[in-house]
């Protein structure tokens, strides 16, 4: 469990939410056969180690048993899995293909479909725009997946619920990740991840949130929903007790504030020593260039000496031969 707590908080959020919902629909405590659509990372296997989690994705990875295939045309028979799940995947499917994706998930699921991720609201769209602006202005980077959210547009949750209902599902949506908190913490996470000197602080931050704040982080407007469809005679999940009360635990604000102050202090110091660091990097590049030139000249000299040595050896051999002939 400790290795899971070290995951980036946003990854932990999505997998923990779905894993907890799977436990709520597990019949008689028995192991389940689960399909993770878009699951090339195989993280769900770590959250549900006693279940048979199979993977399908359009991109390859080294994970054992990964099947290459599209969510819009899953290479499995009807009712092949107890649960079919997708994590932050539907928003990366082109809009015209989303209905087919949802229908395919329902087709190969015998009991439940769980589609977790961000769904379109004005607040969620605005939060993602702010995050992309932070990344561009502060870190000078473009986030591939957030850009795709904007290019495709996030899925409409009501539509997804409607499609699952049309497939015979009894649909329930569960929200998580307070939106304001998600935005602040994502800025913090990506800032920490961008600098190797801050990776240790990032690990402390992830472990603290995942262990102490996840269970209460569901009040107000949220970033992510898990849309759950119960098919056939399968039972619907009870969400009673799924989370703690939606309030930060005692001491959480102080701990996050301390981490934030540490980052602010680092940022200020970084502004002070960054010019010197850049100067030293330039000096190092110059020295490396000089060293490369010296190595080349030394190599040329060694080659000339070797050629001269070979010439002298030939001349000596020739003189010896001439001396023997004269004798």
Short mmCIF file of C-alpha atoms in Angstrom, two decimals:
data_model
loop_
_atom_site.label_atom_id
_atom_site.label_comp_id
_atom_site.label_asym_id
_atom_site.label_seq_id
_atom_site.Cartn_x
_atom_site.Cartn_y
_atom_site.Cartn_z
CA UNK A 1 0.00 0.00 0.00
CA UNK A 2 2.89 2.38 0.72
CA UNK A 3 3.94 2.38 -2.93
CA UNK A 4 0.40 3.39 -3.94
CA UNK A 5 0.47 6.32 -1.51
CA UNK A 6 3.54 7.64 -3.32
CA UNK A 7 1.63 7.98 -6.61
CA UNK A 8 0.91 11.51 -7.88
CA UNK A 9 -2.27 12.61 -6.13
CA UNK A 10 -4.36 12.89 -9.31
CA UNK A 11 -3.49 9.32 -10.35
CA UNK A 12 -4.26 8.05 -6.88
CA UNK A 13 -7.63 9.86 -6.94
CA UNK A 14 -8.92 8.22 -10.09
CA UNK A 15 -7.75 4.67 -9.33
CA UNK A 16 -8.72 4.70 -5.67
CA UNK A 17 -12.22 5.94 -6.54
CA UNK A 18 -12.83 3.15 -9.05
CA UNK A 19 -11.21 0.47 -6.88
CA UNK A 20 -13.47 1.45 -3.96
CA UNK A 21 -16.54 1.32 -6.21
CA UNK A 22 -15.52 -2.14 -7.44
CA UNK A 23 -15.43 -3.31 -3.82
CA UNK A 24 -18.99 -1.97 -3.40
CA UNK A 25 -20.29 -4.16 -6.24
CA UNK A 26 -18.20 -7.27 -5.59
CA UNK A 27 -20.56 -10.26 -5.25
CA UNK A 28 -19.77 -12.44 -2.25
CA UNK A 29 -16.19 -11.26 -2.01
CA UNK A 30 -15.16 -13.32 -5.05
CA UNK A 31 -12.39 -12.31 -7.48
CA UNK A 32 -13.58 -10.48 -10.57
CA UNK A 33 -12.54 -10.40 -14.20
CA UNK A 34 -12.01 -6.72 -15.04
CA UNK A 35 -11.13 -4.94 -18.29
CA UNK A 36 -9.19 -1.67 -18.05
CA UNK A 37 -9.80 0.20 -21.32
CA UNK A 38 -6.86 2.50 -21.98
CA UNK A 39 -4.95 0.68 -19.26
CA UNK A 40 -1.45 0.33 -20.66
CA UNK A 41 0.05 1.47 -17.32
CA UNK A 42 -1.62 -1.48 -15.50
CA UNK A 43 -2.00 0.62 -12.33
CA UNK A 44 -5.41 -0.89 -11.61
CA UNK A 45 -3.70 -4.23 -10.99
CA UNK A 46 -1.92 -2.68 -8.01
CA UNK A 47 -5.17 -1.40 -6.52
CA UNK A 48 -7.01 -4.70 -7.11
CA UNK A 49 -4.27 -7.34 -6.77
CA UNK A 50 -6.67 -10.23 -6.14
CA UNK A 51 -8.69 -9.69 -9.31
CA UNK A 52 -7.91 -10.64 -12.89
CA UNK A 53 -7.37 -7.27 -14.55
CA UNK A 54 -6.93 -7.38 -18.32
CA UNK A 55 -5.67 -4.46 -20.39
CA UNK A 56 -6.54 -3.01 -23.77
CA UNK A 57 -5.07 0.16 -25.30
CA UNK A 58 -4.31 1.71 -28.67
CA UNK A 59 -0.72 2.35 -27.51
CA UNK A 60 1.75 -0.40 -26.64
CA UNK A 61 3.58 -0.90 -23.35
CA UNK A 62 5.65 -3.63 -21.73
CA UNK A 63 2.84 -4.68 -19.38
CA UNK A 64 2.04 -8.38 -19.47
CA UNK A 65 -1.08 -9.34 -21.41
CA UNK A 66 -1.76 -5.92 -22.95
CA UNK A 67 -4.08 -6.28 -25.96
CA UNK A 68 -3.77 -3.66 -28.68
CA UNK A 69 -7.21 -2.48 -29.66
CA UNK A 70 -9.61 0.44 -29.82
CA UNK A 71 -12.27 1.13 -27.21
CA UNK A 72 -14.66 1.68 -30.09
CA UNK A 73 -14.22 -1.90 -31.34
CA UNK A 74 -13.16 -4.04 -28.40
CA UNK A 75 -11.74 -7.44 -29.43
CA UNK A 76 -13.79 -9.41 -26.87
CA UNK A 77 -17.06 -11.34 -26.84
CA UNK A 78 -20.26 -10.01 -25.27
CA UNK A 79 -20.40 -10.20 -21.44
CA UNK A 80 -16.72 -11.19 -21.19
CA UNK A 81 -15.98 -9.20 -18.02
CA UNK A 82 -17.59 -8.60 -14.65
CA UNK A 83 -16.48 -4.96 -14.74
CA UNK A 84 -15.30 -2.75 -17.60
CA UNK A 85 -13.55 0.43 -16.46
CA UNK A 86 -11.89 3.41 -18.13
CA UNK A 87 -9.88 6.07 -16.28
CA UNK A 88 -9.58 9.60 -17.69
CA UNK A 89 -9.87 8.04 -21.15
CA UNK A 90 -13.19 9.07 -22.70
CA UNK A 91 -12.10 12.72 -22.99
CA UNK A 92 -9.26 11.58 -25.29
CA UNK A 93 -11.68 9.84 -27.65
CA UNK A 94 -12.80 12.04 -30.59
CA UNK A 95 -16.37 13.26 -29.89
CA UNK A 96 -17.87 11.44 -32.87
CA UNK A 97 -16.50 8.13 -31.52
CA UNK A 98 -17.57 8.46 -27.87
CA UNK A 99 -21.00 6.90 -28.20
CA UNK A 100 -19.49 3.80 -29.82
CA UNK A 101 -16.83 3.66 -27.08
CA UNK A 102 -19.49 3.66 -24.35
CA UNK A 103 -21.60 1.09 -26.23
CA UNK A 104 -18.63 -1.24 -26.61
CA UNK A 105 -17.80 -1.00 -22.90
CA UNK A 106 -21.41 -1.96 -22.10
CA UNK A 107 -21.38 -4.80 -24.65
CA UNK A 108 -18.41 -6.65 -23.16
CA UNK A 109 -19.48 -6.00 -19.54
CA UNK A 110 -21.66 -8.62 -17.85
CA UNK A 111 -22.28 -6.67 -14.64
CA UNK A 112 -20.86 -3.12 -14.42
CA UNK A 113 -19.31 -0.31 -16.43
CA UNK A 114 -17.37 2.46 -14.66
CA UNK A 115 -16.26 5.49 -16.69
CA UNK A 116 -14.24 7.88 -14.53
CA UNK A 117 -12.83 11.22 -15.58
CA UNK A 118 -13.53 14.93 -16.00
CA UNK A 119 -16.87 15.87 -17.56
CA UNK A 120 -17.76 19.19 -19.11
CA UNK A 121 -18.94 22.07 -16.95
CA UNK A 122 -18.02 25.76 -17.30
CA UNK A 123 -16.08 25.52 -14.02
CA UNK A 124 -14.05 22.48 -15.07
CA UNK A 125 -13.26 24.04 -18.45
CA UNK A 126 -12.11 27.24 -16.73
CA UNK A 127 -9.95 25.34 -14.22
CA UNK A 128 -8.17 23.47 -17.02
CA UNK A 129 -7.58 26.73 -18.93
CA UNK A 130 -6.05 28.29 -15.80
CA UNK A 131 -3.82 25.24 -15.33
CA UNK A 132 -2.63 25.35 -18.95
CA UNK A 133 -1.89 29.05 -18.56
CA UNK A 134 0.15 28.37 -15.42
CA UNK A 135 2.17 25.69 -17.21
CA UNK A 136 2.84 27.93 -20.19
CA UNK A 137 3.70 31.08 -18.20
CA UNK A 138 5.57 29.59 -15.25
CA UNK A 139 7.15 26.46 -16.69
CA UNK A 140 7.13 27.12 -20.42
CA UNK A 141 5.52 23.79 -21.26
CA UNK A 142 2.43 22.60 -23.10
CA UNK A 143 0.57 19.70 -21.48
CA UNK A 144 -0.32 17.20 -24.20
CA UNK A 145 -3.36 15.71 -22.48
CA UNK A 146 -4.86 19.00 -21.29
CA UNK A 147 -4.47 20.37 -24.81
CA UNK A 148 -6.40 17.38 -26.11
CA UNK A 149 -9.17 18.06 -23.57
CA UNK A 150 -9.53 21.53 -25.08
CA UNK A 151 -9.24 20.38 -28.69
CA UNK A 152 -11.85 17.61 -28.34
CA UNK A 153 -13.99 19.15 -25.60
CA UNK A 154 -14.73 17.21 -22.43
CA UNK A 155 -17.53 14.61 -22.52
CA UNK A 156 -21.01 15.64 -21.39
CA UNK A 157 -21.90 13.51 -18.38
CA UNK A 158 -25.65 13.55 -19.08
CA UNK A 159 -24.98 12.10 -22.54
CA UNK A 160 -22.78 9.31 -21.14
CA UNK A 161 -25.44 8.48 -18.56
CA UNK A 162 -28.05 8.42 -21.34
CA UNK A 163 -25.95 6.07 -23.51
CA UNK A 164 -25.36 3.68 -20.62
CA UNK A 165 -29.07 3.78 -19.78
CA UNK A 166 -29.91 2.91 -23.38
CA UNK A 167 -27.61 -0.12 -23.02
CA UNK A 168 -29.74 -1.35 -20.13
CA UNK A 169 -27.77 0.13 -17.28
CA UNK A 170 -29.07 1.61 -14.04
CA UNK A 171 -26.81 4.62 -13.77
CA UNK A 172 -25.23 6.36 -10.77
CA UNK A 173 -22.60 9.13 -10.82
CA UNK A 174 -20.14 9.71 -7.98
CA UNK A 175 -18.12 12.93 -7.79
CA UNK A 176 -14.68 13.48 -6.27
CA UNK A 177 -11.83 16.05 -6.17
CA UNK A 178 -12.99 19.47 -5.03
CA UNK A 179 -12.34 21.64 -8.07
CA UNK A 180 -10.60 24.59 -6.39
CA UNK A 181 -8.36 22.26 -4.40
CA UNK A 182 -7.64 20.16 -7.51
CA UNK A 183 -6.49 23.23 -9.44
CA UNK A 184 -4.15 24.45 -6.70
CA UNK A 185 -2.72 20.99 -6.07
CA UNK A 186 -2.21 20.31 -9.79
CA UNK A 187 -0.22 23.54 -10.11
CA UNK A 188 1.84 22.47 -7.12
CA UNK A 189 2.32 18.91 -8.42
CA UNK A 190 3.47 19.95 -11.88
CA UNK A 191 5.76 22.66 -10.50
CA UNK A 192 7.40 20.15 -8.16
CA UNK A 193 7.72 17.56 -10.91
CA UNK A 194 9.40 20.05 -13.23
CA UNK A 195 12.47 20.46 -10.99
CA UNK A 196 14.56 17.44 -9.90
CA UNK A 197 15.58 19.31 -6.75
CA UNK A 198 11.94 19.25 -5.60
CA UNK A 199 11.16 15.57 -6.22
CA UNK A 200 11.60 14.62 -2.54
CA UNK A 201 9.15 17.33 -1.51
CA UNK A 202 6.74 16.02 -4.16
CA UNK A 203 6.86 12.56 -2.60
CA UNK A 204 6.00 14.02 0.81
CA UNK A 205 3.13 15.98 -0.71
CA UNK A 206 1.67 12.97 -2.53
CA UNK A 207 1.90 10.70 0.51
CA UNK A 208 0.24 13.32 2.72
CA UNK A 209 -2.68 13.98 0.38
CA UNK A 210 -3.29 10.33 -0.49
CA UNK A 211 -3.25 9.17 3.13
CA UNK A 212 -4.91 12.13 4.83
CA UNK A 213 -7.02 14.15 2.40
CA UNK A 214 -8.34 11.86 -0.35
CA UNK A 215 -11.28 10.51 1.63
CA UNK A 216 -12.70 13.95 2.43
CA UNK A 217 -11.95 15.65 -0.89
CA UNK A 218 -15.41 15.57 -2.49
CA UNK A 219 -17.32 18.67 -1.39
CA UNK A 220 -18.66 21.41 -3.66
CA UNK A 221 -17.94 21.48 -7.38
CA UNK A 222 -15.66 18.58 -8.29
CA UNK A 223 -13.23 17.84 -11.10
CA UNK A 224 -13.95 14.16 -11.67
CA UNK A 225 -16.99 11.87 -11.74
CA UNK A 226 -17.23 8.10 -11.93
CA UNK A 227 -20.30 7.13 -13.94
CA UNK A 228 -21.37 3.62 -12.88
CA UNK A 229 -23.82 1.49 -14.87
CA UNK A 230 -25.24 -1.67 -13.26
CA UNK A 231 -26.34 -4.15 -15.93
CA UNK A 232 -28.79 -7.04 -15.80
CA UNK A 233 -29.46 -8.33 -12.30
CA UNK A 234 -26.23 -6.92 -10.82
CA UNK A 235 -26.59 -4.84 -7.70
CA UNK A 236 -26.06 -1.10 -7.69
CA UNK A 237 -23.21 0.23 -5.56
CA UNK A 238 -24.03 1.83 -2.24
CA UNK A 239 -22.07 5.02 -1.74
CA UNK A 240 -22.90 5.34 1.95
CA UNK A 241 -19.60 5.56 3.82
CA UNK A 242 -17.58 5.65 0.60
CA UNK A 243 -15.99 8.92 1.75
CA UNK A 244 -15.39 10.79 4.97
CA UNK A 245 -17.23 14.04 5.64
CA UNK A 246 -16.23 16.67 3.03
CA UNK A 247 -13.91 18.71 5.22
CA UNK A 248 -10.13 18.82 5.42
CA UNK A 249 -8.83 16.78 8.39
CA UNK A 250 -7.36 18.58 11.37
CA UNK A 251 -3.87 19.89 10.61
CA UNK A 252 -4.18 19.38 6.85
CA UNK A 253 -4.25 23.08 5.99
CA UNK A 254 -1.20 23.74 8.15
CA UNK A 255 0.75 20.90 6.54
CA UNK A 256 -0.09 22.05 3.02
CA UNK A 257 0.73 25.64 3.95
CA UNK A 258 4.15 24.53 5.22
CA UNK A 259 4.82 22.75 1.93
CA UNK A 260 3.64 25.78 -0.02
CA UNK A 261 5.94 28.09 1.94
CA UNK A 262 8.84 25.72 1.29
CA UNK A 263 8.13 25.90 -2.44
CA UNK A 264 7.84 29.71 -2.34
CA UNK A 265 11.18 29.95 -0.52
CA UNK A 266 12.78 27.63 -3.07
CA UNK A 267 11.33 29.66 -5.92
CA UNK A 268 12.78 32.87 -4.47
CA UNK A 269 16.20 31.31 -3.98
CA UNK A 270 16.03 29.83 -7.47
CA UNK A 271 15.48 33.31 -8.95
CA UNK A 272 18.62 34.45 -7.13
CA UNK A 273 20.96 31.64 -8.16
CA UNK A 274 19.53 30.79 -11.58
CA UNK A 275 21.69 33.41 -13.40
CA UNK A 276 24.82 32.04 -11.73
CA UNK A 277 23.77 28.49 -12.59
CA UNK A 278 23.29 29.49 -16.23
CA UNK A 279 26.72 31.17 -16.23
CA UNK A 280 28.35 28.03 -14.83
CA UNK A 281 26.53 25.86 -17.37
CA UNK A 282 27.90 28.12 -20.13
CA UNK A 283 31.41 27.80 -18.68
CA UNK A 284 31.05 24.02 -18.54
CA UNK A 285 29.90 23.89 -22.16
CA UNK A 286 32.93 26.01 -23.13
CA UNK A 287 35.30 23.74 -21.21
CA UNK A 288 33.73 20.67 -22.79
CA UNK A 289 34.23 22.25 -26.23
CA UNK A 290 37.87 23.08 -25.40
CA UNK A 291 38.42 19.56 -24.09
CA UNK A 292 36.96 18.12 -27.26
CA UNK A 293 39.35 20.27 -29.30
CA UNK A 294 42.33 19.22 -27.17
CA UNK A 295 41.37 15.56 -27.51
CA UNK A 296 41.20 15.92 -31.30
CA UNK A 297 44.58 17.66 -31.48
CA UNK A 298 46.11 15.06 -29.17
CA UNK A 299 44.65 12.30 -31.32
CA UNK A 300 46.12 13.90 -34.45
CA UNK A 301 49.53 14.20 -32.74
CA UNK A 302 49.48 10.56 -31.65
CA UNK A 303 48.54 9.50 -35.17
CA UNK A 304 51.43 11.57 -36.64
CA UNK A 305 53.88 10.07 -34.15
CA UNK A 306 52.73 6.58 -34.98
CA UNK A 307 53.15 7.28 -38.70
CA UNK A 308 56.63 8.75 -38.05
CA UNK A 309 57.53 5.71 -35.95
CA UNK A 310 56.42 3.40 -38.74
CA UNK A 311 58.47 5.40 -41.27
CA UNK A 312 61.59 5.22 -39.08
CA UNK A 313 61.08 1.50 -38.63
CA UNK A 314 60.84 1.02 -42.39
CA UNK A 315 63.96 3.14 -42.99
CA UNK A 316 65.91 1.20 -40.36
CA UNK A 317 64.88 -2.10 -41.89
CA UNK A 318 65.89 -0.83 -45.31
CA UNK A 319 69.35 0.27 -44.07
CA UNK A 320 69.90 -3.11 -42.46
CA UNK A 321 68.96 -4.82 -45.70
CA UNK A 322 71.35 -2.60 -47.66
CA UNK A 323 74.16 -3.30 -45.16
CA UNK A 324 73.69 -7.06 -45.53
CA UNK A 325 73.74 -6.79 -49.31
CA UNK A 326 76.99 -4.76 -49.25
CA UNK A 327 78.60 -7.29 -46.94
#
